[in-house]
Amino acid sequence: MSGLHVGIIMDGNGRWARAQGKPRWRGHLAGVDSVRDVVRGAPDLGVTTLTLYAFSSDNWKRPRGEVGRLFWLLREYCQRERAELVENGVRLTQIGRRDRIPKSALAELKKTEQATARGRRLHLRLAIDYSARWAISEATKRLARRVEQGRLDCKAISCDTLRRAIANGVPDPDLIIRTAGEQRLSDFLLWEAAYAELYFTSVLWPDFRRGELALALSEFQQRERRFGGVLDAGDAAATAVGQ
Ligand code: FPP
């Protein structure tokens, strides 16, 4: 049975560290604890796919030292959590570019992807060196190549063709959460988020644990999702004919 897909823009590590008088990387370190807790708690809250924005393609603009720490944390996370992820039925995959990820982090990531491939309880997707615009342009390139090779008729390209090329069978996110008060998508899942509910909280990522996720999900359950339609088709038909 497929449950909910939740995407999270994990923001506020730097502010959390500053508030504690600590260097920025300590915020990222505490952020990993939140990742661990949210991954542990998500399946019991009905989440079957969890996409975490861990490193955007724009994050390369950060100081070298900070970028290095982030990839070190990623490597450590993969190494330390692998056995538990397997045990808990979590399948970990990465979305985004792979060619710029430092070798040692990529090696651990690949090992974890392989080791967890049979996980069925939760699909954990780490967005690393990720840009939604890049993902859309890559999918477009793949389709263009098929047209060029005569394997795809240009006229047959529809939203569905693009959806399959971009999302690779993963259902669209139902809910996108952003922590730390900012209210924007920052190049995260732009195509897939067409009908996602958005939830913004001022809680900084290192303070966001499974209880915060439960809160976001309970607000999500109150939302009316109409996907452009109406809730009661009978009422709508009556209104349409002026009754
Ligand atoms: C945003 O906070 C957070 C990031 C750019 C990185 C998120 C990374 C982690 C939580 C740790 C590594 C993840 C895994 C999966 C091991 P910010 O630095 O932009 O905070 P600020 O806006 O307060 O400065």
Tab-separated table of C-alpha atoms and ligand atoms in Angstrom:
chain	number	residue	atom	x	y	z
A	1	MET	CA	0.000	0.000	0.000
A	2	SER	CA	1.421	3.347	-0.901
A	3	GLY	CA	1.422	6.015	1.795
A	4	LEU	CA	2.485	9.626	1.769
A	5	HIS	CA	5.407	11.233	0.006
A	6	VAL	CA	6.875	14.060	2.083
A	7	GLY	CA	9.633	16.371	0.862
A	8	ILE	CA	11.612	18.466	3.330
A	9	ILE	CA	13.736	21.544	2.700
A	10	MET	CA	15.990	21.333	5.743
A	11	ASP	CA	16.880	24.919	6.566
A	12	GLY	CA	18.220	26.831	9.557
A	13	ASN	CA	21.308	24.851	10.582
A	14	GLY	CA	23.480	27.964	10.432
A	15	ARG	CA	21.033	30.064	12.464
A	16	TRP	CA	20.727	27.295	15.048
A	17	ALA	CA	24.508	27.221	15.439
A	18	ARG	CA	24.785	31.011	15.633
A	19	ALA	CA	22.107	31.136	18.332
A	20	GLN	CA	24.233	28.708	20.355
A	21	GLY	CA	27.451	30.610	19.722
A	22	LYS	CA	28.835	27.659	17.744
A	23	PRO	CA	30.407	27.423	14.273
A	24	ARG	CA	28.038	26.726	11.368
A	25	TRP	CA	29.159	23.126	10.941
A	26	ARG	CA	27.858	22.306	14.415
A	27	GLY	CA	24.418	23.203	13.091
A	28	HIS	CA	24.859	20.709	10.255
A	29	LEU	CA	26.042	18.093	12.756
A	30	ALA	CA	22.896	18.625	14.851
A	31	GLY	CA	20.929	18.542	11.590
A	32	VAL	CA	22.079	14.963	11.029
A	33	ASP	CA	20.463	13.995	14.358
A	34	SER	CA	17.209	15.422	13.023
A	35	VAL	CA	17.624	13.438	9.788
A	36	ARG	CA	18.126	10.256	11.825
A	37	ASP	CA	15.102	10.908	14.031
A	38	VAL	CA	12.775	11.892	11.194
A	39	VAL	CA	13.823	8.828	9.151
A	40	ARG	CA	13.163	6.594	12.165
A	41	GLY	CA	9.771	8.153	12.884
A	42	ALA	CA	8.421	8.650	9.349
A	43	PRO	CA	7.087	5.137	8.577
A	44	ASP	CA	4.895	5.053	11.689
A	45	LEU	CA	3.376	8.367	10.582
A	46	GLY	CA	2.259	6.884	7.260
A	47	VAL	CA	5.151	8.211	5.190
A	48	THR	CA	6.444	5.773	2.560
A	49	THR	CA	8.607	8.200	0.560
A	50	LEU	CA	10.731	10.903	2.139
A	51	THR	CA	12.805	13.281	0.018
A	52	LEU	CA	15.334	15.370	1.955
A	53	TYR	CA	17.039	18.375	0.350
A	54	ALA	CA	20.541	17.826	1.720
A	55	PHE	CA	22.689	19.798	-0.750
A	56	SER	CA	21.406	22.002	-3.549
A	57	SER	CA	23.475	22.661	-6.652
A	58	ASP	CA	23.599	26.270	-5.455
A	59	ASN	CA	25.255	25.174	-2.200
A	60	TRP	CA	28.581	24.884	-4.065
A	61	LYS	CA	28.767	28.655	-3.585
A	62	ARG	CA	29.413	28.106	0.153
A	63	PRO	CA	32.931	28.274	1.606
A	64	ARG	CA	35.034	25.216	0.725
A	65	GLY	CA	35.361	24.212	4.366
A	66	GLU	CA	31.608	24.098	4.875
A	67	VAL	CA	31.047	22.123	1.662
A	68	GLY	CA	33.744	19.670	2.769
A	69	ARG	CA	32.058	19.204	6.151
A	70	LEU	CA	28.685	18.599	4.533
A	71	PHE	CA	30.056	15.818	2.330
A	72	TRP	CA	31.965	14.401	5.286
A	73	LEU	CA	28.672	14.278	7.220
A	74	LEU	CA	26.990	12.571	4.298
A	75	ARG	CA	29.761	9.953	4.176
A	76	GLU	CA	29.534	9.405	7.927
A	77	TYR	CA	25.749	9.147	7.798
A	78	CYS	CA	25.872	6.482	5.079
A	79	GLN	CA	28.583	4.534	6.886
A	80	ARG	CA	27.046	4.657	10.352
A	81	GLU	CA	23.378	4.274	9.460
A	82	ARG	CA	23.642	1.613	6.759
A	83	ALA	CA	22.962	-1.387	8.981
A	84	GLU	CA	20.056	0.297	10.745
A	85	LEU	CA	18.516	1.432	7.460
A	86	VAL	CA	18.631	-2.162	6.188
A	87	GLU	CA	17.154	-3.463	9.425
A	88	ASN	CA	14.336	-0.900	9.325
A	89	GLY	CA	13.418	-1.608	5.694
A	90	VAL	CA	14.584	1.776	4.436
A	91	ARG	CA	15.716	2.068	0.829
A	92	LEU	CA	18.112	4.974	0.328
A	93	THR	CA	18.659	6.540	-3.086
A	94	GLN	CA	20.133	9.820	-4.267
A	95	ILE	CA	18.653	12.317	-6.706
A	96	GLY	CA	20.721	14.996	-8.398
A	97	ARG	CA	24.098	15.085	-10.147
A	98	ARG	CA	26.571	12.415	-9.162
A	99	ASP	CA	29.630	13.552	-11.082
A	100	ARG	CA	30.661	16.314	-8.667
A	101	ILE	CA	30.130	14.446	-5.367
A	102	PRO	CA	33.533	13.848	-3.694
A	103	LYS	CA	34.750	10.300	-4.354
A	104	SER	CA	34.758	9.013	-0.781
A	105	ALA	CA	31.220	10.282	-0.105
A	106	LEU	CA	30.004	8.854	-3.399
A	107	ALA	CA	31.512	5.460	-2.617
A	108	GLU	CA	29.643	5.288	0.722
A	109	LEU	CA	26.472	6.525	-0.904
A	110	LYS	CA	26.652	3.812	-3.579
A	111	LYS	CA	27.334	1.135	-0.961
A	112	THR	CA	24.293	2.280	1.008
A	113	GLU	CA	22.107	2.375	-2.095
A	114	GLN	CA	23.126	-1.193	-2.891
A	115	ALA	CA	22.799	-2.487	0.665
A	116	THR	CA	19.331	-0.950	1.144
A	117	ALA	CA	17.940	-1.744	-2.318
A	118	ARG	CA	15.396	-4.227	-0.955
A	119	GLY	CA	13.945	-1.868	1.676
A	120	ARG	CA	10.161	-1.600	1.316
A	121	ARG	CA	9.027	0.314	4.392
A	122	LEU	CA	10.400	3.727	3.475
A	123	HIS	CA	12.021	5.123	0.353
A	124	LEU	CA	14.486	7.735	1.579
A	125	ARG	CA	15.651	9.979	-1.242
A	126	LEU	CA	18.550	12.290	-0.538
A	127	ALA	CA	18.645	15.271	-2.887
A	128	ILE	CA	22.374	15.924	-3.215
A	129	ASP	CA	23.851	18.328	-5.761
A	130	TYR	CA	20.220	18.618	-6.765
A	131	SER	CA	18.460	21.258	-8.836
A	132	ALA	CA	14.914	20.719	-10.083
A	133	ARG	CA	15.615	22.831	-13.163
A	134	TRP	CA	18.628	20.646	-13.916
A	135	ALA	CA	16.514	17.495	-13.447
A	136	ILE	CA	13.883	18.842	-15.855
A	137	SER	CA	16.492	19.799	-18.453
A	138	GLU	CA	18.145	16.352	-18.178
A	139	ALA	CA	14.783	14.643	-18.701
A	140	THR	CA	14.146	16.901	-21.706
A	141	LYS	CA	17.539	15.968	-23.129
A	142	ARG	CA	16.748	12.246	-22.767
A	143	LEU	CA	13.439	12.697	-24.586
A	144	ALA	CA	15.065	14.800	-27.318
A	145	ARG	CA	17.628	12.054	-27.842
A	146	ARG	CA	14.851	9.482	-28.289
A	147	VAL	CA	13.171	11.764	-30.833
A	148	GLU	CA	16.496	12.177	-32.651
A	149	GLN	CA	16.930	8.395	-32.764
A	150	GLY	CA	13.422	7.962	-34.142
A	151	ARG	CA	12.287	6.088	-31.027
A	152	LEU	CA	9.802	8.738	-29.924
A	153	ASP	CA	7.330	10.748	-31.947
A	154	CYS	CA	7.569	14.416	-31.002
A	155	LYS	CA	3.773	14.716	-31.214
A	156	ALA	CA	3.385	11.939	-28.659
A	157	ILE	CA	5.144	13.966	-25.940
A	158	SER	CA	2.654	14.800	-23.195
A	159	CYS	CA	2.747	15.827	-19.547
A	160	ASP	CA	2.700	12.145	-18.782
A	161	THR	CA	5.818	11.498	-20.893
A	162	LEU	CA	7.636	14.261	-19.036
A	163	ARG	CA	6.353	13.085	-15.680
A	164	ARG	CA	7.753	9.627	-16.308
A	165	ALA	CA	11.069	11.037	-17.522
A	166	ILE	CA	11.438	13.321	-14.500
A	167	ALA	CA	9.977	11.340	-11.621
A	168	ASN	CA	11.106	7.847	-12.655
A	169	GLY	CA	8.044	6.165	-11.141
A	170	VAL	CA	8.189	7.957	-7.790
A	171	PRO	CA	4.792	9.422	-6.815
A	172	ASP	CA	4.499	13.207	-6.540
A	173	PRO	CA	5.062	14.666	-3.071
A	174	ASP	CA	1.852	15.140	-1.084
A	175	LEU	CA	3.453	17.564	1.321
A	176	ILE	CA	6.538	19.775	1.184
A	177	ILE	CA	7.868	21.101	4.469
A	178	ARG	CA	10.357	23.941	4.790
A	179	THR	CA	11.884	24.740	8.146
A	180	ALA	CA	13.373	27.982	9.509
A	181	GLY	CA	10.757	30.452	8.304
A	182	GLU	CA	11.651	30.938	4.642
A	183	GLN	CA	8.707	30.487	2.284
A	184	ARG	CA	10.065	29.407	-1.083
A	185	LEU	CA	10.898	26.196	-2.960
A	186	SER	CA	14.502	27.047	-3.881
A	187	ASP	CA	14.636	24.783	-6.946
A	188	PHE	CA	13.280	21.715	-5.088
A	189	LEU	CA	10.966	19.246	-6.917
A	190	LEU	CA	9.501	22.008	-9.104
A	191	TRP	CA	7.680	19.700	-11.533
A	192	GLU	CA	6.584	17.182	-8.924
A	193	ALA	CA	5.274	19.830	-6.504
A	194	ALA	CA	2.459	20.994	-8.808
A	195	TYR	CA	-0.232	19.890	-6.324
A	196	ALA	CA	1.813	19.428	-3.168
A	197	GLU	CA	0.580	21.020	0.023
A	198	LEU	CA	3.160	23.426	1.429
A	199	TYR	CA	3.949	23.680	5.125
A	200	PHE	CA	6.264	26.334	6.497
A	201	THR	CA	7.472	26.359	10.061
A	202	SER	CA	9.785	28.692	11.932
A	203	VAL	CA	11.375	25.709	13.722
A	204	LEU	CA	15.052	25.420	12.744
A	205	TRP	CA	16.057	22.079	11.202
A	206	PRO	CA	18.207	20.898	14.157
A	207	ASP	CA	15.101	21.308	16.372
A	208	PHE	CA	12.826	19.492	13.927
A	209	ARG	CA	12.264	15.937	15.144
A	210	ARG	CA	9.575	13.334	14.521
A	211	GLY	CA	7.125	15.240	16.767
A	212	GLU	CA	7.377	18.233	14.411
A	213	LEU	CA	6.790	15.916	11.463
A	214	ALA	CA	3.687	14.546	13.196
A	215	LEU	CA	2.457	18.136	13.675
A	216	ALA	CA	2.980	18.951	9.997
A	217	LEU	CA	1.156	15.774	8.982
A	218	SER	CA	-1.787	16.471	11.248
A	219	GLU	CA	-2.148	19.922	9.676
A	220	PHE	CA	-1.841	18.297	6.243
A	221	GLN	CA	-4.725	15.955	7.107
A	222	GLN	CA	-6.965	19.021	7.639
A	223	ARG	CA	-6.248	20.415	4.183
A	224	GLU	CA	-8.764	19.966	1.382
A	225	ARG	CA	-6.976	18.621	-1.660
A	226	ARG	CA	-9.008	19.289	-4.781
A	227	PHE	CA	-6.350	18.952	-7.512
A	228	GLY	CA	-8.149	21.693	-9.468
A	229	GLY	CA	-11.528	19.983	-9.160
A	230	VAL	CA	-14.267	20.388	-6.586
A	231	LEU	CA	-14.928	18.423	-3.429
A	232	ASP	CA	-18.508	17.410	-4.116
A	233	ALA	CA	-19.080	16.735	-7.810
A	234	GLY	CA	-22.896	16.607	-7.285
A	235	ASP	CA	-22.997	20.139	-5.855
A	236	ALA	CA	-20.748	21.380	-8.621
A	237	ALA	CA	-22.999	20.020	-11.354
A	238	ALA	CA	-26.032	21.689	-9.747
A	239	THR	CA	-24.200	25.030	-9.513
A	240	ALA	CA	-23.039	24.764	-13.094
A	241	VAL	CA	-26.616	24.555	-14.405
A	242	GLY	CA	-27.740	27.407	-12.139
A	243	GLN	CA	-29.894	25.403	-9.711
B	1	FPP	C1	20.420	24.511	5.420
B	1	FPP	O1	20.837	25.217	6.562
B	1	FPP	C2	20.942	23.154	5.433
B	1	FPP	C3	21.812	22.650	4.519
B	1	FPP	C4	22.317	23.429	3.375
B	1	FPP	C5	22.338	21.301	4.600
B	1	FPP	C6	21.449	20.262	5.173
B	1	FPP	C7	22.324	19.165	5.638
B	1	FPP	C8	22.169	18.413	6.737
B	1	FPP	C9	20.981	18.490	7.594
B	1	FPP	C10	23.212	17.464	7.178
B	1	FPP	C11	23.640	16.421	6.178
B	1	FPP	C12	22.527	15.593	5.690
B	1	FPP	C13	22.564	14.238	5.624
B	1	FPP	C14	21.456	13.530	4.955
B	1	FPP	C15	23.611	13.443	6.202
B	1	FPP	P1	21.649	26.563	6.361
B	1	FPP	O2	23.090	26.265	6.526
B	1	FPP	O3	21.300	27.196	5.056
B	1	FPP	O4	21.093	27.410	7.553
B	1	FPP	P2	20.963	28.997	7.635
B	1	FPP	O5	20.006	29.410	6.550
B	1	FPP	O6	20.399	29.212	8.997
B	1	FPP	O7	22.329	29.554	7.454
